[in-house]
GROMACS .gro file of C-alpha atoms in nm:
model
  165
    1UNK     CA    1   1.323   2.358   6.932
    2UNK     CA    2   1.625   2.471   7.131
    3UNK     CA    3   1.905   2.592   6.904
    4UNK     CA    4   2.238   2.759   6.908
    5UNK     CA    5   2.333   2.989   6.624
    6UNK     CA    6   2.705   3.004   6.547
    7UNK     CA    7   2.891   3.219   6.299
    8UNK     CA    8   2.985   3.011   5.994
    9UNK     CA    9   3.356   2.940   5.947
   10UNK     CA   10   3.560   2.765   5.681
   11UNK     CA   11   3.504   2.438   5.870
   12UNK     CA   12   3.133   2.466   5.775
   13UNK     CA   13   3.200   2.461   5.400
   14UNK     CA   14   3.080   2.103   5.343
   15UNK     CA   15   2.758   2.172   5.532
   16UNK     CA   16   2.705   2.488   5.323
   17UNK     CA   17   2.740   2.277   5.008
   18UNK     CA   18   2.468   2.047   5.140
   19UNK     CA   19   2.244   2.342   5.228
   20UNK     CA   20   2.302   2.487   4.881
   21UNK     CA   21   2.149   2.175   4.724
   22UNK     CA   22   1.825   2.260   4.907
   23UNK     CA   23   1.848   2.636   4.850
   24UNK     CA   24   1.906   2.586   4.476
   25UNK     CA   25   1.613   2.345   4.445
   26UNK     CA   26   1.831   2.067   4.310
   27UNK     CA   27   1.563   1.799   4.300
   28UNK     CA   28   1.499   1.692   4.656
   29UNK     CA   29   1.845   1.819   4.751
   30UNK     CA   30   2.076   1.617   4.968
   31UNK     CA   31   2.427   1.479   4.979
   32UNK     CA   32   2.400   1.305   4.641
   33UNK     CA   33   2.344   1.646   4.477
   34UNK     CA   34   2.659   1.808   4.625
   35UNK     CA   35   2.894   1.693   4.343
   36UNK     CA   36   2.656   1.847   4.088
   37UNK     CA   37   2.647   2.174   4.282
   38UNK     CA   38   3.027   2.180   4.299
   39UNK     CA   39   3.047   2.150   3.918
   40UNK     CA   40   2.796   2.429   3.849
   41UNK     CA   41   2.986   2.758   3.787
   42UNK     CA   42   2.702   2.971   3.924
   43UNK     CA   43   2.645   2.763   4.237
   44UNK     CA   44   3.020   2.736   4.309
   45UNK     CA   45   3.023   3.111   4.366
   46UNK     CA   46   2.809   3.069   4.677
   47UNK     CA   47   3.033   2.825   4.864
   48UNK     CA   48   3.371   2.739   4.708
   49UNK     CA   49   3.647   2.847   4.947
   50UNK     CA   50   3.398   2.962   5.209
   51UNK     CA   51   3.547   3.190   5.469
   52UNK     CA   52   3.844   3.293   5.256
   53UNK     CA   53   3.684   3.582   5.068
   54UNK     CA   54   3.633   3.931   5.205
   55UNK     CA   55   3.268   3.977   5.290
   56UNK     CA   56   3.185   3.612   5.367
   57UNK     CA   57   2.928   3.619   5.649
   58UNK     CA   58   2.706   3.339   5.763
   59UNK     CA   59   2.541   3.155   6.047
   60UNK     CA   60   2.469   2.789   6.120
   61UNK     CA   61   2.190   2.659   6.345
   62UNK     CA   62   2.270   2.359   6.562
   63UNK     CA   63   2.053   2.145   6.787
   64UNK     CA   64   2.140   2.049   7.145
   65UNK     CA   65   2.356   1.761   7.021
   66UNK     CA   66   2.554   1.998   6.799
   67UNK     CA   67   2.408   1.867   6.473
   68UNK     CA   68   2.375   2.134   6.206
   69UNK     CA   69   2.014   2.203   6.108
   70UNK     CA   70   2.042   2.494   5.869
   71UNK     CA   71   2.248   2.783   5.747
   72UNK     CA   72   2.211   3.134   5.608
   73UNK     CA   73   2.506   3.303   5.443
   74UNK     CA   74   2.608   3.601   5.236
   75UNK     CA   75   2.874   3.633   4.973
   76UNK     CA   76   2.987   3.916   4.751
   77UNK     CA   77   3.023   3.865   4.380
   78UNK     CA   78   3.343   3.933   4.193
   79UNK     CA   79   3.394   4.154   3.892
   80UNK     CA   80   3.302   3.940   3.592
   81UNK     CA   81   3.183   3.659   3.820
   82UNK     CA   82   2.873   3.447   3.788
   83UNK     CA   83   2.656   3.634   4.041
   84UNK     CA   84   2.402   3.841   3.853
   85UNK     CA   85   2.147   3.974   4.097
   86UNK     CA   86   2.301   4.308   4.185
   87UNK     CA   87   2.635   4.489   4.199
   88UNK     CA   88   2.944   4.319   4.335
   89UNK     CA   89   2.910   4.539   4.645
   90UNK     CA   90   2.575   4.387   4.746
   91UNK     CA   91   2.595   4.039   4.898
   92UNK     CA   92   2.375   3.757   4.778
   93UNK     CA   93   2.196   3.537   5.028
   94UNK     CA   94   2.166   3.160   5.033
   95UNK     CA   95   1.974   2.984   5.307
   96UNK     CA   96   1.825   2.643   5.379
   97UNK     CA   97   1.712   2.420   5.662
   98UNK     CA   98   1.742   2.040   5.660
   99UNK     CA   99   1.403   1.887   5.571
  100UNK     CA  100   1.331   1.729   5.912
  101UNK     CA  101   1.380   2.065   6.091
  102UNK     CA  102   1.158   2.281   5.868
  103UNK     CA  103   0.853   2.457   6.007
  104UNK     CA  104   0.992   2.494   6.359
  105UNK     CA  105   1.131   2.847   6.339
  106UNK     CA  106   1.489   2.754   6.249
  107UNK     CA  107   1.484   2.965   5.932
  108UNK     CA  108   1.354   3.272   6.113
  109UNK     CA  109   1.619   3.240   6.385
  110UNK     CA  110   1.891   3.198   6.122
  111UNK     CA  111   1.780   3.503   5.929
  112UNK     CA  112   1.748   3.721   6.240
  113UNK     CA  113   2.101   3.627   6.345
  114UNK     CA  114   2.236   3.685   5.994
  115UNK     CA  115   2.072   4.029   5.971
  116UNK     CA  116   2.234   4.126   6.303
  117UNK     CA  117   2.572   4.002   6.182
  118UNK     CA  118   2.542   4.179   5.845
  119UNK     CA  119   2.414   4.522   5.956
  120UNK     CA  120   2.757   4.669   6.039
  121UNK     CA  121   2.884   4.566   5.694
  122UNK     CA  122   2.602   4.610   5.442
  123UNK     CA  123   2.303   4.835   5.378
  124UNK     CA  124   2.103   4.569   5.196
  125UNK     CA  125   2.117   4.213   5.063
  126UNK     CA  126   1.960   4.030   4.770
  127UNK     CA  127   1.844   3.678   4.693
  128UNK     CA  128   1.678   3.489   4.415
  129UNK     CA  129   1.396   3.242   4.457
  130UNK     CA  130   1.216   3.047   4.188
  131UNK     CA  131   0.876   3.185   4.092
  132UNK     CA  132   0.610   2.983   4.273
  133UNK     CA  133   0.842   2.864   4.550
  134UNK     CA  134   0.652   2.876   4.883
  135UNK     CA  135   0.968   3.020   5.044
  136UNK     CA  136   0.875   3.350   4.877
  137UNK     CA  137   0.612   3.405   5.149
  138UNK     CA  138   0.877   3.344   5.418
  139UNK     CA  139   1.104   3.608   5.262
  140UNK     CA  140   0.816   3.855   5.231
  141UNK     CA  141   0.727   3.806   5.600
  142UNK     CA  142   1.088   3.892   5.685
  143UNK     CA  143   1.063   4.214   5.482
  144UNK     CA  144   1.216   4.117   5.145
  145UNK     CA  145   1.058   4.285   4.844
  146UNK     CA  146   1.066   4.176   4.481
  147UNK     CA  147   1.281   4.404   4.265
  148UNK     CA  148   1.282   4.218   3.933
  149UNK     CA  149   1.239   3.883   3.761
  150UNK     CA  150   1.517   3.697   3.584
  151UNK     CA  151   1.577   3.376   3.396
  152UNK     CA  152   1.735   3.131   3.640
  153UNK     CA  153   2.015   2.881   3.581
  154UNK     CA  154   1.774   2.610   3.461
  155UNK     CA  155   1.579   2.834   3.224
  156UNK     CA  156   1.282   2.911   3.448
  157UNK     CA  157   1.180   3.234   3.613
  158UNK     CA  158   1.313   3.355   3.947
  159UNK     CA  159   1.227   3.656   4.158
  160UNK     CA  160   1.508   3.880   4.276
  161UNK     CA  161   1.426   4.009   4.622
  162UNK     CA  162   1.601   4.277   4.827
  163UNK     CA  163   1.612   4.343   5.201
  164UNK     CA  164   1.719   4.672   5.355
  165UNK     CA  165   1.924   4.614   5.666
   0.00000   0.00000   0.00000
């Protein structure tokens, strides 16, 4: 699949909300889940006011027609904020690809572009993924390593994974 990868801007905020519904495993995800994501204090930290906070870095994959297919983005936590994976100096990753574009290398291209964008700014990044989620294998192939396990926002278990840039 031929793609372009663009740096995410504040005009991509609504698409990032949509992608967050998939990244956060909100049922099947999708536009109907966006209002729920916007009301969740933890999930709001990943997207609300995208592009206005120091440290916001992200990329969006688009097809030939310019339609967004996926995104990968980093955001720093704030002192006393809802992020809980690491220190507020280590950005947390969120990433997702629209269902019809999965399995075609979009995720790998997004992550490669994001790593290149992030290297001048950060030494490593973290993410959380629910225990048993097949995406764990994708993250491991990229070089992420499990650092701990935590209780996630819905009471289940999630793996915290770190990647050295």
